[in-house]
Amino acid sequence: MTTLNRTTLVKVLEILASSHADEALAAAKLASTMVREAGLTWDDVLAPTIGEAPSQTSSSPLDSRVTGAPGGAGPFGYRRDREPTAHEQFFMLLLSPRTPPEIKNRLRGWEARMLDGEITPQDTADLHELYRSFVAG
């Protein structure tokens, strides 16, 4: 179990407003993975009432797993004990502020193939190298 980086989750969820349906879907999948990796459910993450801020004095199990900054977690709050999938690496690259714009533009050309699961072994190797360079670095 890892902590959930609330700041990163908010950035990922903001992408849901994208005019590109594939990008919005990828953000939703990444957000769900982040919540699941933290050992939480969406009910745990969302306050009971819209606009209600979590109490700072609360001692619920959620408090120990949600943080504004990454603890010992990997990139985007993922566990360090496993390597993210090619799909996860792809979207982390697109979301990372460390990924140069020219790399992000190149990756956008791969988006349909990524979402359809039609990437080649060479694409997977390239993604892994880019991920190591710009996200996990």
mmCIF file of N, CA and C in Angstrom:
data_model
loop_
_atom_site.group_PDB
_atom_site.id
_atom_site.type_symbol
_atom_site.label_atom_id
_atom_site.label_comp_id
_atom_site.label_asym_id
_atom_site.label_seq_id
_atom_site.Cartn_x
_atom_site.Cartn_y
_atom_site.Cartn_z
ATOM 1 N N MET A 1 0.852 -1.172 0.000
ATOM 2 C CA MET A 1 0.000 0.000 0.000
ATOM 3 C C MET A 1 0.901 1.239 0.000
ATOM 4 N N THR A 2 0.464 2.236 -0.687
ATOM 5 C CA THR A 2 1.220 3.480 -0.785
ATOM 6 C C THR A 2 0.306 4.639 -0.415
ATOM 7 N N THR A 3 0.869 5.820 -0.378
ATOM 8 C CA THR A 3 0.038 6.988 -0.111
ATOM 9 C C THR A 3 -0.502 7.527 -1.424
ATOM 10 N N LEU A 4 -1.580 8.245 -1.331
ATOM 11 C CA LEU A 4 -2.181 8.869 -2.506
ATOM 12 C C LEU A 4 -1.785 10.338 -2.506
ATOM 13 N N ASN A 5 -1.117 10.762 -3.531
ATOM 14 C CA ASN A 5 -0.705 12.158 -3.652
ATOM 15 C C ASN A 5 -1.895 12.946 -4.177
ATOM 16 N N ARG A 6 -2.540 13.676 -3.288
ATOM 17 C CA ARG A 6 -3.759 14.416 -3.651
ATOM 18 C C ARG A 6 -3.490 15.445 -4.747
ATOM 19 N N THR A 7 -2.339 16.121 -4.686
ATOM 20 C CA THR A 7 -2.006 17.140 -5.684
ATOM 21 C C THR A 7 -1.908 16.521 -7.074
ATOM 22 N N THR A 8 -1.250 15.376 -7.165
ATOM 23 C CA THR A 8 -1.125 14.694 -8.455
ATOM 24 C C THR A 8 -2.490 14.202 -8.931
ATOM 25 N N LEU A 9 -3.284 13.664 -8.009
ATOM 26 C CA LEU A 9 -4.616 13.195 -8.381
ATOM 27 C C LEU A 9 -5.447 14.336 -8.956
ATOM 28 N N VAL A 10 -5.369 15.505 -8.352
ATOM 29 C CA VAL A 10 -6.118 16.663 -8.850
ATOM 30 C C VAL A 10 -5.674 17.005 -10.266
ATOM 31 N N LYS A 11 -4.360 16.999 -10.522
ATOM 32 C CA LYS A 11 -3.854 17.298 -11.866
ATOM 33 C C LYS A 11 -4.353 16.286 -12.881
ATOM 34 N N VAL A 12 -4.354 15.015 -12.493
ATOM 35 C CA VAL A 12 -4.845 13.968 -13.390
ATOM 36 C C VAL A 12 -6.334 14.157 -13.660
ATOM 37 N N LEU A 13 -7.113 14.448 -12.630
ATOM 38 C CA LEU A 13 -8.557 14.623 -12.794
ATOM 39 C C LEU A 13 -8.905 15.854 -13.630
ATOM 40 N N GLU A 14 -8.064 16.883 -13.599
ATOM 41 C CA GLU A 14 -8.319 18.069 -14.426
ATOM 42 C C GLU A 14 -8.276 17.734 -15.915
ATOM 43 N N ILE A 15 -7.567 16.688 -16.275
ATOM 44 C CA ILE A 15 -7.463 16.274 -17.676
ATOM 45 C C ILE A 15 -8.786 15.682 -18.166
ATOM 46 N N LEU A 16 -9.671 15.334 -17.258
ATOM 47 C CA LEU A 16 -10.985 14.810 -17.664
ATOM 48 C C LEU A 16 -11.760 15.823 -18.500
ATOM 49 N N ALA A 17 -11.415 17.102 -18.378
ATOM 50 C CA ALA A 17 -12.088 18.140 -19.161
ATOM 51 C C ALA A 17 -11.510 18.283 -20.566
ATOM 52 N N SER A 18 -10.546 17.472 -20.915
ATOM 53 C CA SER A 18 -9.907 17.553 -22.229
ATOM 54 C C SER A 18 -10.924 17.342 -23.350
ATOM 55 N N SER A 19 -10.719 18.043 -24.444
ATOM 56 C CA SER A 19 -11.590 17.857 -25.610
ATOM 57 C C SER A 19 -11.230 16.579 -26.360
ATOM 58 N N HIS A 20 -10.122 15.955 -26.004
ATOM 59 C CA HIS A 20 -9.710 14.683 -26.611
ATOM 60 C C HIS A 20 -10.238 13.543 -25.741
ATOM 61 N N ALA A 21 -11.189 12.799 -26.251
ATOM 62 C CA ALA A 21 -11.824 11.741 -25.469
ATOM 63 C C ALA A 21 -10.816 10.698 -24.997
ATOM 64 N N ASP A 22 -9.855 10.353 -25.842
ATOM 65 C CA ASP A 22 -8.860 9.353 -25.460
ATOM 66 C C ASP A 22 -8.012 9.833 -24.289
ATOM 67 N N GLU A 23 -7.670 11.105 -24.296
ATOM 68 C CA GLU A 23 -6.875 11.683 -23.209
ATOM 69 C C GLU A 23 -7.669 11.674 -21.910
ATOM 70 N N ALA A 24 -8.943 12.036 -21.988
ATOM 71 C CA ALA A 24 -9.793 12.044 -20.798
ATOM 72 C C ALA A 24 -9.965 10.627 -20.244
ATOM 73 N N LEU A 25 -10.152 9.651 -21.127
ATOM 74 C CA LEU A 25 -10.285 8.266 -20.696
ATOM 75 C C LEU A 25 -9.006 7.783 -20.024
ATOM 76 N N ALA A 26 -7.871 8.123 -20.596
ATOM 77 C CA ALA A 26 -6.588 7.720 -20.014
ATOM 78 C C ALA A 26 -6.410 8.343 -18.627
ATOM 79 N N ALA A 27 -6.812 9.592 -18.467
ATOM 80 C CA ALA A 27 -6.710 10.251 -17.165
ATOM 81 C C ALA A 27 -7.608 9.549 -16.148
ATOM 82 N N ALA A 28 -8.797 9.163 -16.555
ATOM 83 C CA ALA A 28 -9.709 8.457 -15.650
ATOM 84 C C ALA A 28 -9.103 7.125 -15.212
ATOM 85 N N LYS A 29 -8.508 6.417 -16.156
ATOM 86 C CA LYS A 29 -7.878 5.134 -15.818
ATOM 87 C C LYS A 29 -6.694 5.334 -14.885
ATOM 88 N N LEU A 30 -5.894 6.364 -15.139
ATOM 89 C CA LEU A 30 -4.746 6.636 -14.274
ATOM 90 C C LEU A 30 -5.216 7.015 -12.871
ATOM 91 N N ALA A 31 -6.245 7.837 -12.771
ATOM 92 C CA ALA A 31 -6.773 8.233 -11.457
ATOM 93 C C ALA A 31 -7.277 7.007 -10.695
ATOM 94 N N SER A 32 -7.994 6.135 -11.378
ATOM 95 C CA SER A 32 -8.498 4.927 -10.727
ATOM 96 C C SER A 32 -7.363 4.038 -10.244
ATOM 97 N N THR A 33 -6.328 3.941 -11.049
ATOM 98 C CA THR A 33 -5.168 3.138 -10.651
ATOM 99 C C THR A 33 -4.489 3.744 -9.428
ATOM 100 N N MET A 34 -4.362 5.065 -9.406
ATOM 101 C CA MET A 34 -3.735 5.735 -8.261
ATOM 102 C C MET A 34 -4.523 5.456 -6.975
ATOM 103 N N VAL A 35 -5.839 5.528 -7.061
ATOM 104 C CA VAL A 35 -6.687 5.276 -5.893
ATOM 105 C C VAL A 35 -6.545 3.820 -5.455
ATOM 106 N N ARG A 36 -6.603 2.905 -6.404
ATOM 107 C CA ARG A 36 -6.501 1.474 -6.097
ATOM 108 C C ARG A 36 -5.131 1.145 -5.484
ATOM 109 N N GLU A 37 -4.049 1.706 -6.054
ATOM 110 C CA GLU A 37 -2.688 1.449 -5.552
ATOM 111 C C GLU A 37 -2.523 1.943 -4.121
ATOM 112 N N ALA A 38 -3.280 2.969 -3.733
ATOM 113 C CA ALA A 38 -3.216 3.486 -2.360
ATOM 114 C C ALA A 38 -4.070 2.655 -1.407
ATOM 115 N N GLY A 39 -4.733 1.637 -1.947
ATOM 116 C CA GLY A 39 -5.580 0.794 -1.114
ATOM 117 C C GLY A 39 -6.877 1.463 -0.718
ATOM 118 N N LEU A 40 -7.317 2.410 -1.551
ATOM 119 C CA LEU A 40 -8.522 3.183 -1.259
ATOM 120 C C LEU A 40 -9.615 2.885 -2.280
ATOM 121 N N THR A 41 -10.804 3.380 -1.980
ATOM 122 C CA THR A 41 -11.904 3.379 -2.939
ATOM 123 C C THR A 41 -12.250 4.833 -3.207
ATOM 124 N N TRP A 42 -13.061 5.064 -4.231
ATOM 125 C CA TRP A 42 -13.483 6.441 -4.501
ATOM 126 C C TRP A 42 -14.320 6.980 -3.342
ATOM 127 N N ASP A 43 -15.079 6.117 -2.655
ATOM 128 C CA ASP A 43 -15.823 6.555 -1.474
ATOM 129 C C ASP A 43 -14.874 7.076 -0.396
ATOM 130 N N ASP A 44 -13.708 6.431 -0.264
ATOM 131 C CA ASP A 44 -12.720 6.892 0.713
ATOM 132 C C ASP A 44 -12.171 8.256 0.331
ATOM 133 N N VAL A 45 -11.948 8.464 -0.952
ATOM 134 C CA VAL A 45 -11.297 9.677 -1.431
ATOM 135 C C VAL A 45 -12.227 10.881 -1.405
ATOM 136 N N LEU A 46 -13.478 10.669 -1.785
ATOM 137 C CA LEU A 46 -14.422 11.785 -1.884
ATOM 138 C C LEU A 46 -15.062 12.090 -0.536
ATOM 139 N N ALA A 47 -15.139 13.361 -0.208
ATOM 140 C CA ALA A 47 -15.792 13.783 1.034
ATOM 141 C C ALA A 47 -17.280 13.478 0.941
ATOM 142 N N PRO A 48 -17.944 13.255 2.085
ATOM 143 C CA PRO A 48 -19.373 12.935 2.061
ATOM 144 C C PRO A 48 -20.229 14.044 1.458
ATOM 145 N N THR A 49 -19.778 15.296 1.574
ATOM 146 C CA THR A 49 -20.532 16.411 1.032
ATOM 147 C C THR A 49 -19.626 17.209 0.116
ATOM 148 N N ILE A 50 -20.126 17.593 -1.039
ATOM 149 C CA ILE A 50 -19.324 18.383 -1.965
ATOM 150 C C ILE A 50 -18.903 19.670 -1.281
ATOM 151 N N GLY A 51 -17.626 20.004 -1.399
ATOM 152 C CA GLY A 51 -17.104 21.221 -0.794
ATOM 153 C C GLY A 51 -16.612 21.038 0.620
ATOM 154 N N GLU A 52 -16.866 19.891 1.217
ATOM 155 C CA GLU A 52 -16.422 19.650 2.576
ATOM 156 C C GLU A 52 -14.953 19.240 2.568
ATOM 157 N N ALA A 53 -14.144 19.959 3.314
ATOM 158 C CA ALA A 53 -12.716 19.638 3.404
ATOM 159 C C ALA A 53 -12.506 18.621 4.504
ATOM 160 N N PRO A 54 -11.578 17.689 4.304
ATOM 161 C CA PRO A 54 -11.308 16.721 5.366
ATOM 162 C C PRO A 54 -10.768 17.435 6.602
ATOM 163 N N SER A 55 -11.174 16.987 7.757
ATOM 164 C CA SER A 55 -10.738 17.589 9.016
ATOM 165 C C SER A 55 -9.276 17.271 9.272
ATOM 166 N N GLN A 56 -8.526 18.263 9.720
ATOM 167 C CA GLN A 56 -7.119 18.061 10.039
ATOM 168 C C GLN A 56 -6.946 17.256 11.321
ATOM 169 N N THR A 57 -7.975 17.206 12.160
ATOM 170 C CA THR A 57 -7.867 16.481 13.416
ATOM 171 C C THR A 57 -8.416 15.069 13.308
ATOM 172 N N SER A 58 -8.938 14.724 12.169
ATOM 173 C CA SER A 58 -9.490 13.398 11.958
ATOM 174 C C SER A 58 -8.397 12.345 12.027
ATOM 175 N N SER A 59 -8.754 11.162 12.467
ATOM 176 C CA SER A 59 -7.764 10.090 12.522
ATOM 177 C C SER A 59 -8.251 8.879 11.749
ATOM 178 N N SER A 60 -8.962 9.118 10.662
ATOM 179 C CA SER A 60 -9.470 8.010 9.862
ATOM 180 C C SER A 60 -8.318 7.317 9.138
ATOM 181 N N PRO A 61 -8.516 6.064 8.710
ATOM 182 C CA PRO A 61 -7.468 5.349 7.985
ATOM 183 C C PRO A 61 -7.065 6.092 6.703
ATOM 184 N N LEU A 62 -7.990 6.854 6.147
ATOM 185 C CA LEU A 62 -7.690 7.601 4.920
ATOM 186 C C LEU A 62 -6.580 8.607 5.162
ATOM 187 N N ASP A 63 -6.565 9.253 6.321
ATOM 188 C CA ASP A 63 -5.579 10.297 6.610
ATOM 189 C C ASP A 63 -4.156 9.800 6.472
ATOM 190 N N SER A 64 -3.899 8.565 6.844
ATOM 191 C CA SER A 64 -2.537 8.057 6.787
ATOM 192 C C SER A 64 -2.118 7.682 5.380
ATOM 193 N N ARG A 65 -3.083 7.626 4.446
ATOM 194 C CA ARG A 65 -2.751 7.205 3.086
ATOM 195 C C ARG A 65 -2.871 8.301 2.057
ATOM 196 N N VAL A 66 -3.456 9.443 2.413
ATOM 197 C CA VAL A 66 -3.589 10.550 1.472
ATOM 198 C C VAL A 66 -2.634 11.645 1.903
ATOM 199 N N THR A 67 -1.868 12.146 0.962
ATOM 200 C CA THR A 67 -0.884 13.166 1.282
ATOM 201 C C THR A 67 -0.837 14.210 0.187
ATOM 202 N N GLY A 68 -0.384 15.379 0.510
ATOM 203 C CA GLY A 68 -0.207 16.427 -0.488
ATOM 204 C C GLY A 68 1.123 16.311 -1.192
ATOM 205 N N ALA A 69 2.018 15.526 -0.670
ATOM 206 C CA ALA A 69 3.338 15.328 -1.276
ATOM 207 C C ALA A 69 3.661 13.854 -1.238
ATOM 208 N N PRO A 70 4.410 13.373 -2.218
ATOM 209 C CA PRO A 70 4.717 11.954 -2.237
ATOM 210 C C PRO A 70 5.567 11.557 -1.043
ATOM 211 N N GLY A 71 5.224 10.448 -0.419
ATOM 212 C CA GLY A 71 6.028 9.942 0.678
ATOM 213 C C GLY A 71 7.167 9.131 0.099
ATOM 214 N N GLY A 72 7.185 7.848 0.339
ATOM 215 C CA GLY A 72 8.204 6.982 -0.231
ATOM 216 C C GLY A 72 7.716 6.372 -1.524
ATOM 217 N N ALA A 73 6.666 6.925 -2.079
ATOM 218 C CA ALA A 73 6.040 6.342 -3.261
ATOM 219 C C ALA A 73 6.829 6.664 -4.517
ATOM 220 N N GLY A 74 6.547 5.900 -5.543
ATOM 221 C CA GLY A 74 7.175 6.146 -6.829
ATOM 222 C C GLY A 74 6.477 7.281 -7.555
ATOM 223 N N PRO A 75 6.824 7.460 -8.847
ATOM 224 C CA PRO A 75 6.207 8.530 -9.634
ATOM 225 C C PRO A 75 4.680 8.436 -9.626
ATOM 226 N N PHE A 76 4.021 9.569 -9.490
ATOM 227 C CA PHE A 76 2.563 9.675 -9.506
ATOM 228 C C PHE A 76 1.910 8.829 -8.419
ATOM 229 N N GLY A 77 2.631 8.581 -7.334
ATOM 230 C CA GLY A 77 2.065 7.836 -6.220
ATOM 231 C C GLY A 77 2.048 6.328 -6.408
ATOM 232 N N TYR A 78 2.659 5.813 -7.470
ATOM 233 C CA TYR A 78 2.695 4.373 -7.691
ATOM 234 C C TYR A 78 3.658 3.710 -6.722
ATOM 235 N N ARG A 79 3.389 2.455 -6.430
ATOM 236 C CA ARG A 79 4.296 1.685 -5.580
ATOM 237 C C ARG A 79 5.632 1.515 -6.286
ATOM 238 N N ARG A 80 6.689 1.556 -5.522
ATOM 239 C CA ARG A 80 8.025 1.347 -6.086
ATOM 240 C C ARG A 80 8.334 -0.135 -6.280
ATOM 241 N N ASP A 81 7.528 -1.018 -5.691
ATOM 242 C CA ASP A 81 7.840 -2.446 -5.757
ATOM 243 C C ASP A 81 7.363 -3.112 -7.048
ATOM 244 N N ARG A 82 6.836 -2.326 -7.964
ATOM 245 C CA ARG A 82 6.470 -2.883 -9.271
ATOM 246 C C ARG A 82 6.695 -1.835 -10.348
ATOM 247 N N GLU A 83 6.991 -2.314 -11.528
ATOM 248 C CA GLU A 83 7.206 -1.432 -12.672
ATOM 249 C C GLU A 83 5.843 -1.112 -13.292
ATOM 250 N N PRO A 84 5.543 0.163 -13.540
ATOM 251 C CA PRO A 84 4.270 0.484 -14.200
ATOM 252 C C PRO A 84 4.200 -0.169 -15.580
ATOM 253 N N THR A 85 2.996 -0.471 -16.007
ATOM 254 C CA THR A 85 2.801 -1.056 -17.337
ATOM 255 C C THR A 85 3.173 -0.026 -18.405
ATOM 256 N N ALA A 86 3.302 -0.491 -19.639
ATOM 257 C CA ALA A 86 3.599 0.426 -20.747
ATOM 258 C C ALA A 86 2.506 1.488 -20.853
ATOM 259 N N HIS A 87 1.266 1.090 -20.672
ATOM 260 C CA HIS A 87 0.137 2.014 -20.728
ATOM 261 C C HIS A 87 0.281 3.090 -19.648
ATOM 262 N N GLU A 88 0.595 2.679 -18.430
ATOM 263 C CA GLU A 88 0.777 3.626 -17.331
ATOM 264 C C GLU A 88 1.977 4.537 -17.585
ATOM 265 N N GLN A 89 3.079 3.952 -18.082
ATOM 266 C CA GLN A 89 4.268 4.745 -18.385
ATOM 267 C C GLN A 89 3.951 5.799 -19.445
ATOM 268 N N PHE A 90 3.175 5.405 -20.451
ATOM 269 C CA PHE A 90 2.804 6.317 -21.537
ATOM 270 C C PHE A 90 2.114 7.562 -20.979
ATOM 271 N N PHE A 91 1.113 7.372 -20.134
ATOM 272 C CA PHE A 91 0.364 8.513 -19.623
ATOM 273 C C PHE A 91 1.130 9.287 -18.552
ATOM 274 N N MET A 92 1.996 8.627 -17.820
ATOM 275 C CA MET A 92 2.861 9.360 -16.891
ATOM 276 C C MET A 92 3.808 10.273 -17.671
ATOM 277 N N LEU A 93 4.299 9.794 -18.807
ATOM 278 C CA LEU A 93 5.163 10.626 -19.653
ATOM 279 C C LEU A 93 4.401 11.852 -20.143
ATOM 280 N N LEU A 94 3.161 11.648 -20.581
ATOM 281 C CA LEU A 94 2.365 12.775 -21.073
ATOM 282 C C LEU A 94 2.059 13.776 -19.961
ATOM 283 N N LEU A 95 1.896 13.300 -18.746
ATOM 284 C CA LEU A 95 1.533 14.173 -17.631
ATOM 285 C C LEU A 95 2.727 14.807 -16.924
ATOM 286 N N SER A 96 3.899 14.240 -17.105
ATOM 287 C CA SER A 96 5.063 14.722 -16.378
ATOM 288 C C SER A 96 5.543 16.073 -16.888
ATOM 289 N N PRO A 97 5.792 17.011 -15.980
ATOM 290 C CA PRO A 97 6.341 18.301 -16.405
ATOM 291 C C PRO A 97 7.798 18.182 -16.866
ATOM 292 N N ARG A 98 8.434 17.063 -16.558
ATOM 293 C CA ARG A 98 9.827 16.854 -16.972
ATOM 294 C C ARG A 98 9.954 16.345 -18.409
ATOM 295 N N THR A 99 8.846 15.878 -18.985
ATOM 296 C CA THR A 99 8.897 15.378 -20.363
ATOM 297 C C THR A 99 8.904 16.566 -21.316
ATOM 298 N N PRO A 100 9.919 16.657 -22.192
ATOM 299 C CA PRO A 100 9.988 17.779 -23.134
ATOM 300 C C PRO A 100 8.797 17.787 -24.099
ATOM 301 N N PRO A 101 8.376 18.961 -24.542
ATOM 302 C CA PRO A 101 7.227 19.069 -25.454
ATOM 303 C C PRO A 101 7.383 18.248 -26.732
ATOM 304 N N GLU A 102 8.593 18.172 -27.276
ATOM 305 C CA GLU A 102 8.772 17.407 -28.515
ATOM 306 C C GLU A 102 8.545 15.909 -28.287
ATOM 307 N N ILE A 103 8.866 15.408 -27.099
ATOM 308 C CA ILE A 103 8.602 13.999 -26.772
ATOM 309 C C ILE A 103 7.099 13.798 -26.612
ATOM 310 N N LYS A 104 6.434 14.740 -25.930
ATOM 311 C CA LYS A 104 4.978 14.633 -25.760
ATOM 312 C C LYS A 104 4.273 14.652 -27.115
ATOM 313 N N ASN A 105 4.727 15.494 -28.041
ATOM 314 C CA ASN A 105 4.128 15.530 -29.382
ATOM 315 C C ASN A 105 4.314 14.199 -30.099
ATOM 316 N N ARG A 106 5.487 13.620 -29.962
ATOM 317 C CA ARG A 106 5.748 12.310 -30.584
ATOM 318 C C ARG A 106 4.835 11.243 -29.989
ATOM 319 N N LEU A 107 4.672 11.285 -28.662
ATOM 320 C CA LEU A 107 3.827 10.297 -27.995
ATOM 321 C C LEU A 107 2.355 10.434 -28.372
ATOM 322 N N ARG A 108 1.913 11.638 -28.634
ATOM 323 C CA ARG A 108 0.500 11.835 -29.023
ATOM 324 C C ARG A 108 0.159 11.043 -30.283
ATOM 325 N N GLY A 109 1.147 10.854 -31.145
ATOM 326 C CA GLY A 109 0.938 10.040 -32.340
ATOM 327 C C GLY A 109 0.740 8.563 -32.022
ATOM 328 N N TRP A 110 1.139 8.143 -30.836
ATOM 329 C CA TRP A 110 0.996 6.748 -30.414
ATOM 330 C C TRP A 110 -0.301 6.497 -29.651
ATOM 331 N N GLU A 111 -1.020 7.568 -29.329
ATOM 332 C CA GLU A 111 -2.141 7.465 -28.391
ATOM 333 C C GLU A 111 -3.203 6.436 -28.813
ATOM 334 N N ALA A 112 -3.627 6.468 -30.056
ATOM 335 C CA ALA A 112 -4.669 5.522 -30.498
ATOM 336 C C ALA A 112 -4.179 4.081 -30.376
ATOM 337 N N ARG A 113 -2.936 3.837 -30.770
ATOM 338 C CA ARG A 113 -2.385 2.478 -30.660
ATOM 339 C C ARG A 113 -2.277 2.042 -29.203
ATOM 340 N N MET A 114 -1.911 2.974 -28.313
ATOM 341 C CA MET A 114 -1.808 2.654 -26.892
ATOM 342 C C MET A 114 -3.166 2.252 -26.334
ATOM 343 N N LEU A 115 -4.166 3.050 -26.648
ATOM 344 C CA LEU A 115 -5.499 2.774 -26.116
ATOM 345 C C LEU A 115 -6.100 1.500 -26.694
ATOM 346 N N ASP A 116 -5.701 1.157 -27.914
ATOM 347 C CA ASP A 116 -6.187 -0.076 -28.542
ATOM 348 C C ASP A 116 -5.324 -1.286 -28.198
ATOM 349 N N GLY A 117 -4.215 -1.068 -27.467
ATOM 350 C CA GLY A 117 -3.329 -2.164 -27.096
ATOM 351 C C GLY A 117 -2.517 -2.699 -28.260
ATOM 352 N N GLU A 118 -2.249 -1.844 -29.232
ATOM 353 C CA GLU A 118 -1.553 -2.287 -30.443
ATOM 354 C C GLU A 118 -0.120 -1.767 -30.524
ATOM 355 N N ILE A 119 0.569 -1.685 -29.392
ATOM 356 C CA ILE A 119 1.941 -1.201 -29.441
ATOM 357 C C ILE A 119 2.884 -2.381 -29.685
ATOM 358 N N THR A 120 3.983 -2.080 -30.330
ATOM 359 C CA THR A 120 4.962 -3.107 -30.662
ATOM 360 C C THR A 120 5.941 -3.295 -29.504
ATOM 361 N N PRO A 121 6.689 -4.387 -29.515
ATOM 362 C CA PRO A 121 7.719 -4.564 -28.491
ATOM 363 C C PRO A 121 8.750 -3.424 -28.515
ATOM 364 N N GLN A 122 9.052 -2.893 -29.703
ATOM 365 C CA GLN A 122 9.988 -1.773 -29.787
ATOM 366 C C GLN A 122 9.391 -0.518 -29.147
ATOM 367 N N ASP A 123 8.083 -0.278 -29.379
ATOM 368 C CA ASP A 123 7.406 0.850 -28.730
ATOM 369 C C ASP A 123 7.486 0.715 -27.208
ATOM 370 N N THR A 124 7.265 -0.495 -26.721
ATOM 371 C CA THR A 124 7.312 -0.752 -25.283
ATOM 372 C C THR A 124 8.702 -0.453 -24.730
ATOM 373 N N ALA A 125 9.732 -0.895 -25.444
ATOM 374 C CA ALA A 125 11.109 -0.626 -25.015
ATOM 375 C C ALA A 125 11.404 0.873 -25.037
ATOM 376 N N ASP A 126 10.938 1.557 -26.091
ATOM 377 C CA ASP A 126 11.144 3.005 -26.187
ATOM 378 C C ASP A 126 10.435 3.735 -25.043
ATOM 379 N N LEU A 127 9.203 3.319 -24.739
ATOM 380 C CA LEU A 127 8.458 3.925 -23.634
ATOM 381 C C LEU A 127 9.191 3.739 -22.320
ATOM 382 N N HIS A 128 9.705 2.537 -22.112
ATOM 383 C CA HIS A 128 10.411 2.243 -20.872
ATOM 384 C C HIS A 128 11.634 3.159 -20.722
ATOM 385 N N GLU A 129 12.366 3.340 -21.792
ATOM 386 C CA GLU A 129 13.549 4.207 -21.755
ATOM 387 C C GLU A 129 13.153 5.670 -21.502
ATOM 388 N N LEU A 130 12.105 6.134 -22.190
ATOM 389 C CA LEU A 130 11.627 7.505 -21.968
ATOM 390 C C LEU A 130 11.133 7.691 -20.535
ATOM 391 N N TYR A 131 10.421 6.698 -20.034
ATOM 392 C CA TYR A 131 9.917 6.733 -18.662
ATOM 393 C C TYR A 131 11.081 6.854 -17.677
ATOM 394 N N ARG A 132 12.097 6.037 -17.869
ATOM 395 C CA ARG A 132 13.274 6.085 -16.999
ATOM 396 C C ARG A 132 13.949 7.461 -17.070
ATOM 397 N N SER A 133 13.998 8.041 -18.260
ATOM 398 C CA SER A 133 14.687 9.316 -18.443
ATOM 399 C C SER A 133 13.932 10.507 -17.875
ATOM 400 N N PHE A 134 12.600 10.540 -18.072
ATOM 401 C CA PHE A 134 11.844 11.749 -17.762
ATOM 402 C C PHE A 134 10.896 11.650 -16.570
ATOM 403 N N VAL A 135 10.565 10.438 -16.133
ATOM 404 C CA VAL A 135 9.622 10.306 -15.018
ATOM 405 C C VAL A 135 10.308 9.702 -13.793
ATOM 406 N N ALA A 136 10.863 8.518 -13.957
ATOM 407 C CA ALA A 136 11.455 7.826 -12.818
ATOM 408 C C ALA A 136 12.831 8.393 -12.469
ATOM 409 N N GLY A 137 13.472 9.003 -13.462
ATOM 410 C CA GLY A 137 14.773 9.624 -13.437
ATOM 411 C C GLY A 137 15.527 9.653 -12.239
#
